[in-house]
Amino acid sequence: MINPGNNMAEEMDSDLDLDLDNEKESKKTSAFDIDVDEEMEAAALAGLSDNLLGEGEEDDLNLDDVENILELPDTGFPKFTLAKNKARFLRMVSWYRGKEEWIEVAPLSGVTKLFKTQTKELEGIRSSKLDYEMELETGTLTPSQRSYRRDELKMCRVQEKMAVHLISKLQVKIKSGRR
């Protein structure tokens, strides 16, 4: 004889699993949480391969002069040595652009939650940035390690700039929503 209670428990478990999967999809609050279609990413990177730096080359873009990285044309984006960083950068740009559009229609509670997570994430970005700066100052790295650390440092600077810009927009929305 089949126990009907067992079947019901299995259905509840599978429903719970589906709910958890859907919840994970809807709660992406970081630029690194995005699932990426690898074929699309490869196609985007192939089109931007001229935006990758060769060994020993320097990027002529001064990040301090750029107010909002998201407003740069694709050809004005920072250049990276590693293709994986270029891909990460493109994912971040997409994520931050999406969040800026979302802010306009988002409920105040969602904006406040994103503000808190982005502020916390900014602390981590700044910590990583300091670590890379200190490593580069030691002078004990091989040329390839040095190149890698410079690339990662640039990634931290770019992400910091985008996060600060997003946080300021979130603050404006929070202040205007509470009046």
Tab-separated table of N, CA and C in Angstrom:
chain	number	residue	atom	x	y	z
A	1	MET	N	0.830	-1.190	0.000
A	1	MET	CA	0.000	0.000	0.000
A	1	MET	C	0.874	1.253	0.000
A	2	ILE	N	0.494	2.214	-0.813
A	2	ILE	CA	1.245	3.459	-0.934
A	2	ILE	C	0.751	4.444	0.117
A	3	ASN	N	1.674	5.062	0.795
A	3	ASN	CA	1.336	6.035	1.828
A	3	ASN	C	1.129	7.397	1.168
A	4	PRO	N	-0.095	7.940	1.158
A	4	PRO	CA	-0.354	9.215	0.497
A	4	PRO	C	0.387	10.373	1.162
A	5	GLY	N	0.721	10.262	2.413
A	5	GLY	CA	1.445	11.331	3.116
A	5	GLY	C	2.849	11.516	2.561
A	6	ASN	N	3.502	10.433	2.162
A	6	ASN	CA	4.855	10.506	1.602
A	6	ASN	C	4.870	11.287	0.300
A	7	ASN	N	3.919	10.995	-0.581
A	7	ASN	CA	3.830	11.675	-1.875
A	7	ASN	C	3.626	13.176	-1.682
A	8	MET	N	2.797	13.520	-0.720
A	8	MET	CA	2.520	14.931	-0.447
A	8	MET	C	3.778	15.634	0.059
A	9	ALA	N	4.538	14.953	0.902
A	9	ALA	CA	5.777	15.538	1.425
A	9	ALA	C	6.774	15.776	0.295
A	10	GLU	N	6.855	14.826	-0.649
A	10	GLU	CA	7.766	14.998	-1.787
A	10	GLU	C	7.352	16.173	-2.661
A	11	GLU	N	6.033	16.345	-2.845
A	11	GLU	CA	5.547	17.482	-3.631
A	11	GLU	C	5.893	18.794	-2.947
A	12	MET	N	5.723	18.825	-1.628
A	12	MET	CA	6.043	20.041	-0.883
A	12	MET	C	7.533	20.356	-0.990
A	13	ASP	N	8.375	19.309	-0.909
A	13	ASP	CA	9.815	19.512	-1.050
A	13	ASP	C	10.164	20.082	-2.415
A	14	SER	N	9.573	19.531	-3.474
A	14	SER	CA	9.889	20.027	-4.816
A	14	SER	C	9.355	21.438	-5.009
A	15	ASP	N	8.171	21.749	-4.437
A	15	ASP	CA	7.640	23.115	-4.504
A	15	ASP	C	8.566	24.078	-3.779
A	16	LEU	N	9.073	23.653	-2.611
A	16	LEU	CA	9.985	24.489	-1.842
A	16	LEU	C	11.268	24.740	-2.628
A	17	ASP	N	11.789	23.693	-3.269
A	17	ASP	CA	12.992	23.846	-4.085
A	17	ASP	C	12.767	24.845	-5.214
A	18	LEU	N	11.614	24.755	-5.876
A	18	LEU	CA	11.295	25.702	-6.942
A	18	LEU	C	11.193	27.122	-6.407
A	19	ASP	N	10.547	27.285	-5.251
A	19	ASP	CA	10.431	28.611	-4.645
A	19	ASP	C	11.798	29.183	-4.309
A	20	LEU	N	12.684	28.343	-3.763
A	20	LEU	CA	14.030	28.805	-3.421
A	20	LEU	C	14.807	29.207	-4.667
A	21	ASP	N	14.675	28.422	-5.737
A	21	ASP	CA	15.351	28.773	-6.990
A	21	ASP	C	14.842	30.093	-7.529
A	22	ASN	N	13.522	30.281	-7.501
A	22	ASN	CA	12.941	31.535	-7.982
A	22	ASN	C	13.369	32.707	-7.112
A	23	GLU	N	13.468	32.475	-5.798
A	23	GLU	CA	13.881	33.536	-4.883
A	23	GLU	C	15.326	33.944	-5.158
A	24	LYS	N	16.187	32.968	-5.416
A	24	LYS	CA	17.583	33.270	-5.728
A	24	LYS	C	17.666	34.130	-6.980
A	25	GLU	N	16.860	33.817	-7.979
A	25	GLU	CA	16.862	34.580	-9.225
A	25	GLU	C	16.413	36.012	-9.000
A	26	SER	N	15.452	36.226	-8.126
A	26	SER	CA	14.882	37.560	-7.950
A	26	SER	C	15.658	38.415	-6.968
A	27	LYS	N	16.595	37.856	-6.214
A	27	LYS	CA	17.306	38.606	-5.188
A	27	LYS	C	18.757	38.905	-5.556
A	28	LYS	N	19.046	39.120	-6.790
A	28	LYS	CA	20.409	39.410	-7.203
A	28	LYS	C	20.698	40.873	-6.908
A	29	THR	N	21.485	41.103	-5.861
A	29	THR	CA	21.759	42.469	-5.432
A	29	THR	C	23.209	42.870	-5.660
A	30	SER	N	23.966	42.051	-6.323
A	30	SER	CA	25.354	42.354	-6.594
A	30	SER	C	25.647	42.147	-8.074
A	31	ALA	N	26.582	42.906	-8.573
A	31	ALA	CA	26.953	42.791	-9.972
A	31	ALA	C	27.591	41.435	-10.267
A	32	PHE	N	28.054	40.733	-9.243
A	32	PHE	CA	28.694	39.446	-9.451
A	32	PHE	C	27.729	38.287	-9.343
A	33	ASP	N	26.452	38.556	-9.007
A	33	ASP	CA	25.458	37.495	-8.883
A	33	ASP	C	24.804	37.147	-10.205
A	34	ILE	N	25.103	37.873	-11.232
A	34	ILE	CA	24.422	37.709	-12.505
A	34	ILE	C	24.881	36.426	-13.199
A	35	ASP	N	23.915	35.639	-13.686
A	35	ASP	CA	24.242	34.482	-14.513
A	35	ASP	C	24.500	34.984	-15.921
A	36	VAL	N	25.519	34.451	-16.543
A	36	VAL	CA	25.914	34.956	-17.853
A	36	VAL	C	25.836	33.846	-18.886
A	37	ASP	N	25.284	34.175	-20.037
A	37	ASP	CA	25.287	33.268	-21.166
A	37	ASP	C	26.703	33.321	-21.749
A	38	GLU	N	27.423	32.226	-21.661
A	38	GLU	CA	28.829	32.214	-22.058
A	38	GLU	C	29.029	32.522	-23.533
A	39	GLU	N	28.087	32.110	-24.388
A	39	GLU	CA	28.218	32.401	-25.817
A	39	GLU	C	28.094	33.896	-26.078
A	40	MET	N	27.125	34.536	-25.393
A	40	MET	CA	26.959	35.990	-25.546
A	40	MET	C	28.192	36.723	-25.042
A	41	GLU	N	28.732	36.251	-23.920
A	41	GLU	CA	29.925	36.870	-23.356
A	41	GLU	C	31.106	36.735	-24.312
A	42	ALA	N	31.279	35.562	-24.901
A	42	ALA	CA	32.378	35.333	-25.840
A	42	ALA	C	32.232	36.234	-27.064
A	43	ALA	N	30.998	36.384	-27.561
A	43	ALA	CA	30.758	37.248	-28.723
A	43	ALA	C	31.060	38.702	-28.383
A	44	ALA	N	30.665	39.133	-27.189
A	44	ALA	CA	30.935	40.513	-26.776
A	44	ALA	C	32.432	40.744	-26.633
A	45	LEU	N	33.132	39.758	-26.074
A	45	LEU	CA	34.579	39.902	-25.909
A	45	LEU	C	35.311	39.903	-27.249
A	46	ALA	N	34.825	39.099	-28.191
A	46	ALA	CA	35.453	39.047	-29.509
A	46	ALA	C	35.350	40.410	-30.187
A	47	GLY	N	34.222	41.067	-29.996
A	47	GLY	CA	34.033	42.382	-30.594
A	47	GLY	C	34.857	43.452	-29.911
A	48	LEU	N	35.288	43.194	-28.692
A	48	LEU	CA	36.043	44.195	-27.946
A	48	LEU	C	37.487	43.767	-27.700
A	49	SER	N	37.975	42.815	-28.457
A	49	SER	CA	39.331	42.326	-28.226
A	49	SER	C	40.369	43.434	-28.410
A	50	ASP	N	40.048	44.452	-29.198
A	50	ASP	CA	40.977	45.564	-29.351
A	50	ASP	C	41.001	46.437	-28.105
A	51	ASN	N	40.081	46.211	-27.169
A	51	ASN	CA	40.071	46.948	-25.915
A	51	ASN	C	40.878	46.245	-24.832
A	52	LEU	N	41.553	45.165	-25.182
A	52	LEU	CA	42.422	44.483	-24.237
A	52	LEU	C	43.842	44.987	-24.416
A	53	LEU	N	44.526	45.162	-23.298
A	53	LEU	CA	45.893	45.639	-23.335
A	53	LEU	C	46.861	44.482	-23.525
A	54	GLY	N	47.922	44.743	-24.231
A	54	GLY	CA	48.984	43.761	-24.356
A	54	GLY	C	49.899	43.850	-23.151
A	55	GLU	N	50.803	42.915	-23.018
A	55	GLU	CA	51.742	42.890	-21.903
A	55	GLU	C	52.557	44.183	-21.891
A	56	GLY	N	52.575	44.852	-20.758
A	56	GLY	CA	53.376	46.067	-20.614
A	56	GLY	C	52.700	47.343	-21.109
A	57	GLU	N	51.549	47.239	-21.771
A	57	GLU	CA	50.839	48.426	-22.252
A	57	GLU	C	50.100	49.079	-21.090
A	58	GLU	N	49.869	50.373	-21.207
A	58	GLU	CA	49.115	51.106	-20.200
A	58	GLU	C	47.853	51.681	-20.813
A	59	ASP	N	46.802	51.759	-20.025
A	59	ASP	CA	45.541	52.358	-20.456
A	59	ASP	C	45.677	53.873	-20.328
A	60	ASP	N	45.255	54.600	-21.364
A	60	ASP	CA	45.380	56.051	-21.329
A	60	ASP	C	44.179	56.728	-20.670
A	61	LEU	N	43.192	55.963	-20.205
A	61	LEU	CA	42.008	56.519	-19.556
A	61	LEU	C	42.318	56.828	-18.100
A	62	ASN	N	42.091	58.081	-17.697
A	62	ASN	CA	42.268	58.474	-16.305
A	62	ASN	C	40.900	58.384	-15.627
A	63	LEU	N	40.732	57.420	-14.748
A	63	LEU	CA	39.438	57.193	-14.108
A	63	LEU	C	38.992	58.374	-13.254
A	64	ASP	N	39.944	59.162	-12.756
A	64	ASP	CA	39.585	60.317	-11.938
A	64	ASP	C	38.868	61.391	-12.753
A	65	ASP	N	39.119	61.424	-14.052
A	65	ASP	CA	38.487	62.416	-14.918
A	65	ASP	C	37.075	62.022	-15.347
A	66	VAL	N	36.698	60.771	-15.104
A	66	VAL	CA	35.396	60.269	-15.556
A	66	VAL	C	34.381	60.411	-14.422
A	67	GLU	N	33.315	61.153	-14.688
A	67	GLU	CA	32.263	61.342	-13.681
A	67	GLU	C	31.433	60.077	-13.514
A	68	ASN	N	30.939	59.534	-14.633
A	68	ASN	CA	30.096	58.337	-14.596
A	68	ASN	C	30.550	57.390	-15.701
A	69	ILE	N	31.133	56.293	-15.322
A	69	ILE	CA	31.653	55.309	-16.275
A	69	ILE	C	30.543	54.778	-17.170
A	70	LEU	N	29.336	54.704	-16.643
A	70	LEU	CA	28.215	54.146	-17.398
A	70	LEU	C	27.829	55.021	-18.586
A	71	GLU	N	28.212	56.283	-18.580
A	71	GLU	CA	27.876	57.181	-19.677
A	71	GLU	C	28.929	57.178	-20.783
A	72	LEU	N	30.036	56.461	-20.555
A	72	LEU	CA	31.076	56.384	-21.584
A	72	LEU	C	30.590	55.563	-22.773
A	73	PRO	N	31.026	55.924	-23.982
A	73	PRO	CA	30.731	55.037	-25.121
A	73	PRO	C	31.561	53.758	-24.972
A	74	ASP	N	31.131	52.699	-25.648
A	74	ASP	CA	31.844	51.419	-25.539
A	74	ASP	C	33.330	51.551	-25.855
A	75	THR	N	33.663	52.427	-26.788
A	75	THR	CA	35.065	52.596	-27.161
A	75	THR	C	35.847	53.373	-26.101
A	76	GLY	N	35.150	54.035	-25.181
A	76	GLY	CA	35.802	54.802	-24.134
A	76	GLY	C	35.974	54.048	-22.835
A	77	PHE	N	35.521	52.788	-22.794
A	77	PHE	CA	35.631	51.986	-21.588
A	77	PHE	C	37.097	51.744	-21.230
A	78	PRO	N	37.375	51.516	-19.952
A	78	PRO	CA	38.745	51.177	-19.542
A	78	PRO	C	39.207	49.897	-20.232
A	79	LYS	N	40.502	49.803	-20.452
A	79	LYS	CA	41.074	48.610	-21.083
A	79	LYS	C	41.736	47.759	-20.010
A	80	PHE	N	41.599	46.455	-20.168
A	80	PHE	CA	42.152	45.514	-19.207
A	80	PHE	C	43.119	44.572	-19.908
A	81	THR	N	44.056	44.034	-19.147
A	81	THR	CA	45.010	43.072	-19.671
A	81	THR	C	44.345	41.709	-19.837
A	82	LEU	N	43.508	41.348	-18.878
A	82	LEU	CA	42.889	40.026	-18.874
A	82	LEU	C	41.484	40.073	-19.461
A	83	ALA	N	41.193	39.124	-20.336
A	83	ALA	CA	39.869	39.049	-20.951
A	83	ALA	C	38.789	38.795	-19.901
A	84	LYS	N	39.134	38.038	-18.858
A	84	LYS	CA	38.139	37.761	-17.816
A	84	LYS	C	37.737	39.045	-17.099
A	85	ASN	N	38.662	39.981	-16.949
A	85	ASN	CA	38.320	41.248	-16.317
A	85	ASN	C	37.469	42.109	-17.235
A	86	LYS	N	37.736	42.039	-18.526
A	86	LYS	CA	36.898	42.767	-19.483
A	86	LYS	C	35.475	42.220	-19.423
A	87	ALA	N	35.348	40.903	-19.335
A	87	ALA	CA	34.029	40.280	-19.239
A	87	ALA	C	33.346	40.679	-17.927
A	88	ARG	N	34.094	40.658	-16.841
A	88	ARG	CA	33.545	41.082	-15.545
A	88	ARG	C	33.081	42.532	-15.615
A	89	PHE	N	33.897	43.361	-16.254
A	89	PHE	CA	33.555	44.772	-16.383
A	89	PHE	C	32.248	44.949	-17.162
A	90	LEU	N	32.114	44.232	-18.267
A	90	LEU	CA	30.890	44.346	-19.072
A	90	LEU	C	29.662	43.875	-18.301
A	91	ARG	N	29.811	42.824	-17.493
A	91	ARG	CA	28.703	42.369	-16.657
A	91	ARG	C	28.336	43.425	-15.619
A	92	MET	N	29.369	44.045	-15.033
A	92	MET	CA	29.118	45.093	-14.041
A	92	MET	C	28.404	46.281	-14.665
A	93	VAL	N	28.837	46.702	-15.838
A	93	VAL	CA	28.199	47.830	-16.514
A	93	VAL	C	26.725	47.519	-16.750
A	94	SER	N	26.452	46.331	-17.225
A	94	SER	CA	25.071	45.918	-17.478
A	94	SER	C	24.268	45.926	-16.185
A	95	TRP	N	24.835	45.389	-15.119
A	95	TRP	CA	24.140	45.315	-13.842
A	95	TRP	C	23.858	46.710	-13.297
A	96	TYR	N	24.875	47.573	-13.286
A	96	TYR	CA	24.698	48.922	-12.742
A	96	TYR	C	23.714	49.745	-13.581
A	97	ARG	N	23.755	49.589	-14.888
A	97	ARG	CA	22.775	50.288	-15.734
A	97	ARG	C	21.356	49.828	-15.407
A	98	GLY	N	21.201	48.534	-15.243
A	98	GLY	CA	19.891	47.988	-14.895
A	98	GLY	C	19.397	48.507	-13.556
A	99	LYS	N	20.288	48.601	-12.590
A	99	LYS	CA	19.904	49.104	-11.272
A	99	LYS	C	19.539	50.581	-11.336
A	100	GLU	N	20.247	51.360	-12.147
A	100	GLU	CA	19.914	52.783	-12.272
A	100	GLU	C	18.516	52.959	-12.857
A	101	GLU	N	18.163	52.124	-13.824
A	101	GLU	CA	16.816	52.186	-14.390
A	101	GLU	C	15.783	51.712	-13.364
A	102	TRP	N	16.132	50.694	-12.614
A	102	TRP	CA	15.236	50.126	-11.617
A	102	TRP	C	14.915	51.128	-10.512
A	103	ILE	N	15.884	51.957	-10.137
A	103	ILE	CA	15.697	52.928	-9.059
A	103	ILE	C	14.484	53.814	-9.318
A	104	GLU	N	14.275	54.164	-10.579
A	104	GLU	CA	13.184	55.078	-10.923
A	104	GLU	C	11.810	54.528	-10.540
A	105	VAL	N	11.643	53.213	-10.590
A	105	VAL	CA	10.333	52.611	-10.333
A	105	VAL	C	10.308	51.752	-9.075
A	106	ALA	N	11.419	51.649	-8.393
A	106	ALA	CA	11.535	50.745	-7.250
A	106	ALA	C	10.817	51.272	-6.019
A	107	PRO	N	10.298	50.367	-5.196
A	107	PRO	CA	9.718	50.800	-3.918
A	107	PRO	C	10.821	51.250	-2.972
A	108	LEU	N	10.478	52.130	-2.061
A	108	LEU	CA	11.457	52.681	-1.130
A	108	LEU	C	12.157	51.593	-0.321
A	109	SER	N	11.419	50.552	0.049
A	109	SER	CA	12.021	49.465	0.839
A	109	SER	C	13.118	48.749	0.036
A	110	GLY	N	12.873	48.531	-1.252
A	110	GLY	CA	13.870	47.888	-2.104
A	110	GLY	C	15.099	48.761	-2.306
A	111	VAL	N	14.866	50.059	-2.452
A	111	VAL	CA	15.971	50.995	-2.621
A	111	VAL	C	16.822	51.029	-1.354
A	112	THR	N	16.158	51.048	-0.206
A	112	THR	CA	16.876	51.067	1.071
A	112	THR	C	17.701	49.797	1.249
A	113	LYS	N	17.122	48.664	0.886
A	113	LYS	CA	17.843	47.391	1.000
A	113	LYS	C	19.066	47.372	0.082
A	114	LEU	N	18.886	47.821	-1.165
A	114	LEU	CA	20.013	47.868	-2.096
A	114	LEU	C	21.083	48.838	-1.606
A	115	PHE	N	20.657	49.958	-1.025
A	115	PHE	CA	21.604	50.926	-0.470
A	115	PHE	C	22.483	50.260	0.590
A	116	LYS	N	21.876	49.500	1.477
A	116	LYS	CA	22.631	48.832	2.541
A	116	LYS	C	23.616	47.814	1.972
A	117	THR	N	23.167	47.002	1.011
A	117	THR	CA	24.063	45.982	0.455
A	117	THR	C	25.191	46.616	-0.355
A	118	GLN	N	24.880	47.667	-1.099
A	118	GLN	CA	25.916	48.319	-1.894
A	118	GLN	C	26.935	49.030	-1.008
A	119	THR	N	26.474	49.612	0.097
A	119	THR	CA	27.385	50.273	1.029
A	119	THR	C	28.340	49.257	1.642
A	120	LYS	N	27.795	48.106	2.002
A	120	LYS	CA	28.634	47.040	2.568
A	120	LYS	C	29.614	46.516	1.506
A	121	GLU	N	29.129	46.335	0.288
A	121	GLU	CA	29.987	45.853	-0.796
A	121	GLU	C	31.095	46.857	-1.102
A	122	LEU	N	30.783	48.142	-0.987
A	122	LEU	CA	31.783	49.183	-1.237
A	122	LEU	C	32.950	49.077	-0.255
A	123	GLU	N	32.660	48.718	0.987
A	123	GLU	CA	33.724	48.521	1.968
A	123	GLU	C	34.668	47.411	1.514
A	124	GLY	N	34.110	46.316	1.010
A	124	GLY	CA	34.926	45.199	0.521
A	124	GLY	C	35.760	45.591	-0.691
A	125	ILE	N	35.166	46.376	-1.583
A	125	ILE	CA	35.881	46.835	-2.775
A	125	ILE	C	37.078	47.679	-2.363
A	126	ARG	N	36.851	48.593	-1.428
A	126	ARG	CA	37.931	49.481	-0.974
A	126	ARG	C	39.015	48.707	-0.246
A	127	SER	N	38.638	47.685	0.478
A	127	SER	CA	39.617	46.847	1.167
A	127	SER	C	40.489	46.105	0.150
A	128	SER	N	39.849	45.529	-0.861
A	128	SER	CA	40.603	44.830	-1.914
A	128	SER	C	41.528	45.795	-2.648
A	129	LYS	N	41.035	46.991	-2.901
A	129	LYS	CA	41.827	47.996	-3.605
A	129	LYS	C	43.096	48.318	-2.810
A	130	LEU	N	42.949	48.488	-1.501
A	130	LEU	CA	44.115	48.768	-0.656
A	130	LEU	C	45.100	47.598	-0.663
A	131	ASP	N	44.565	46.379	-0.630
A	131	ASP	CA	45.433	45.195	-0.669
A	131	ASP	C	46.264	45.162	-1.947
A	132	TYR	N	45.615	45.411	-3.093
A	132	TYR	CA	46.345	45.402	-4.368
A	132	TYR	C	47.362	46.535	-4.429
A	133	GLU	N	47.015	47.700	-3.915
A	133	GLU	CA	47.961	48.822	-3.909
A	133	GLU	C	49.194	48.486	-3.082
A	134	MET	N	48.962	47.875	-1.912
A	134	MET	CA	50.090	47.516	-1.043
A	134	MET	C	50.959	46.442	-1.694
A	135	GLU	N	50.345	45.452	-2.331
A	135	GLU	CA	51.114	44.406	-3.002
A	135	GLU	C	51.985	44.989	-4.105
A	136	LEU	N	51.425	45.931	-4.856
A	136	LEU	CA	52.173	46.536	-5.959
A	136	LEU	C	53.346	47.379	-5.444
A	137	GLU	N	53.204	47.945	-4.256
A	137	GLU	CA	54.271	48.782	-3.698
A	137	GLU	C	55.437	47.976	-3.155
A	138	THR	N	55.221	46.693	-2.858
A	138	THR	CA	56.281	45.891	-2.260
A	138	THR	C	57.457	45.671	-3.209
A	139	GLY	N	57.180	45.588	-4.503
A	139	GLY	CA	58.253	45.382	-5.474
A	139	GLY	C	58.770	43.961	-5.523
A	140	THR	N	58.080	43.027	-4.921
A	140	THR	CA	58.553	41.631	-4.894
A	140	THR	C	57.802	40.741	-5.879
A	141	LEU	N	56.987	41.334	-6.737
A	141	LEU	CA	56.171	40.548	-7.664
A	141	LEU	C	56.906	40.311	-8.985
A	142	THR	N	56.600	39.180	-9.601
A	142	THR	CA	57.112	38.926	-10.944
A	142	THR	C	56.354	39.835	-11.918
A	143	PRO	N	56.869	40.026	-13.133
A	143	PRO	CA	56.154	40.888	-14.088
A	143	PRO	C	54.718	40.435	-14.359
A	144	SER	N	54.490	39.126	-14.462
A	144	SER	CA	53.122	38.673	-14.728
A	144	SER	C	52.219	38.895	-13.510
A	145	GLN	N	52.770	38.695	-12.308
A	145	GLN	CA	51.987	38.975	-11.098
A	145	GLN	C	51.656	40.463	-11.012
A	146	ARG	N	52.628	41.274	-11.358
A	146	ARG	CA	52.444	42.727	-11.339
A	146	ARG	C	51.339	43.152	-12.310
A	147	SER	N	51.369	42.578	-13.500
A	147	SER	CA	50.356	42.879	-14.504
A	147	SER	C	48.973	42.465	-14.013
A	148	TYR	N	48.900	41.277	-13.421
A	148	TYR	CA	47.634	40.781	-12.894
A	148	TYR	C	47.115	41.702	-11.789
A	149	ARG	N	47.988	42.087	-10.856
A	149	ARG	CA	47.575	42.952	-9.737
A	149	ARG	C	47.141	44.332	-10.240
A	150	ARG	N	47.824	44.866	-11.238
A	150	ARG	CA	47.422	46.168	-11.806
A	150	ARG	C	46.036	46.078	-12.426
A	151	ASP	N	45.784	44.985	-13.117
A	151	ASP	CA	44.472	44.766	-13.725
A	151	ASP	C	43.390	44.680	-12.652
A	152	GLU	N	43.659	43.915	-11.610
A	152	GLU	CA	42.690	43.778	-10.515
A	152	GLU	C	42.486	45.112	-9.795
A	153	LEU	N	43.550	45.874	-9.625
A	153	LEU	CA	43.441	47.192	-8.993
A	153	LEU	C	42.563	48.111	-9.833
A	154	LYS	N	42.757	48.090	-11.148
A	154	LYS	CA	41.914	48.903	-12.029
A	154	LYS	C	40.457	48.459	-11.924
A	155	MET	N	40.237	47.144	-11.850
A	155	MET	CA	38.875	46.627	-11.707
A	155	MET	C	38.248	47.153	-10.415
A	156	CYS	N	39.009	47.161	-9.325
A	156	CYS	CA	38.498	47.678	-8.055
A	156	CYS	C	38.162	49.167	-8.170
A	157	ARG	N	39.027	49.921	-8.824
A	157	ARG	CA	38.778	51.359	-8.980
A	157	ARG	C	37.519	51.623	-9.798
A	158	VAL	N	37.360	50.865	-10.862
A	158	VAL	CA	36.185	51.017	-11.724
A	158	VAL	C	34.919	50.646	-10.954
A	159	GLN	N	34.964	49.519	-10.249
A	159	GLN	CA	33.787	49.089	-9.506
A	159	GLN	C	33.474	50.068	-8.377
A	160	GLU	N	34.498	50.589	-7.733
A	160	GLU	CA	34.281	51.574	-6.671
A	160	GLU	C	33.571	52.805	-7.219
A	161	LYS	N	34.016	53.266	-8.365
A	161	LYS	CA	33.420	54.454	-8.983
A	161	LYS	C	31.947	54.211	-9.333
A	162	MET	N	31.656	53.053	-9.907
A	162	MET	CA	30.272	52.743	-10.266
A	162	MET	C	29.406	52.571	-9.013
A	163	ALA	N	29.955	51.938	-7.970
A	163	ALA	CA	29.198	51.731	-6.733
A	163	ALA	C	28.901	53.057	-6.046
A	164	VAL	N	29.876	53.954	-6.004
A	164	VAL	CA	29.675	55.261	-5.378
A	164	VAL	C	28.593	56.031	-6.122
A	165	HIS	N	28.632	55.966	-7.445
A	165	HIS	CA	27.623	56.661	-8.250
A	165	HIS	C	26.225	56.096	-7.969
A	166	LEU	N	26.114	54.774	-7.909
A	166	LEU	CA	24.828	54.139	-7.632
A	166	LEU	C	24.345	54.486	-6.227
A	167	ILE	N	25.244	54.450	-5.256
A	167	ILE	CA	24.879	54.769	-3.876
A	167	ILE	C	24.358	56.198	-3.774
A	168	SER	N	24.983	57.126	-4.495
A	168	SER	CA	24.510	58.511	-4.441
A	168	SER	C	23.100	58.629	-5.033
A	169	LYS	N	22.835	57.892	-6.114
A	169	LYS	CA	21.480	57.902	-6.692
A	169	LYS	C	20.474	57.277	-5.724
A	170	LEU	N	20.891	56.221	-5.038
A	170	LEU	CA	20.021	55.584	-4.054
A	170	LEU	C	19.711	56.553	-2.909
A	171	GLN	N	20.713	57.304	-2.467
A	171	GLN	CA	20.504	58.273	-1.391
A	171	GLN	C	19.488	59.335	-1.797
A	172	VAL	N	19.601	59.817	-3.020
A	172	VAL	CA	18.659	60.828	-3.510
A	172	VAL	C	17.236	60.265	-3.505
A	173	LYS	N	17.084	59.036	-3.974
A	173	LYS	CA	15.766	58.401	-4.020
A	173	LYS	C	15.210	58.212	-2.612
A	174	ILE	N	16.054	57.792	-1.673
A	174	ILE	CA	15.614	57.579	-0.300
A	174	ILE	C	15.169	58.896	0.330
A	175	LYS	N	15.973	59.945	0.142
A	175	LYS	CA	15.610	61.247	0.705
A	175	LYS	C	14.330	61.800	0.112
A	176	SER	N	14.170	61.671	-1.192
A	176	SER	CA	12.960	62.199	-1.835
A	176	SER	C	11.738	61.361	-1.487
A	177	GLY	N	11.920	60.108	-1.203
A	177	GLY	CA	10.816	59.218	-0.858
A	177	GLY	C	10.317	59.399	0.555
A	178	ARG	N	11.120	59.961	1.417
A	178	ARG	CA	10.742	60.110	2.829
A	178	ARG	C	10.135	61.468	3.134
A	179	ARG	N	10.047	62.323	2.162
A	179	ARG	CA	9.493	63.660	2.405
A	179	ARG	C	8.022	63.665	2.339
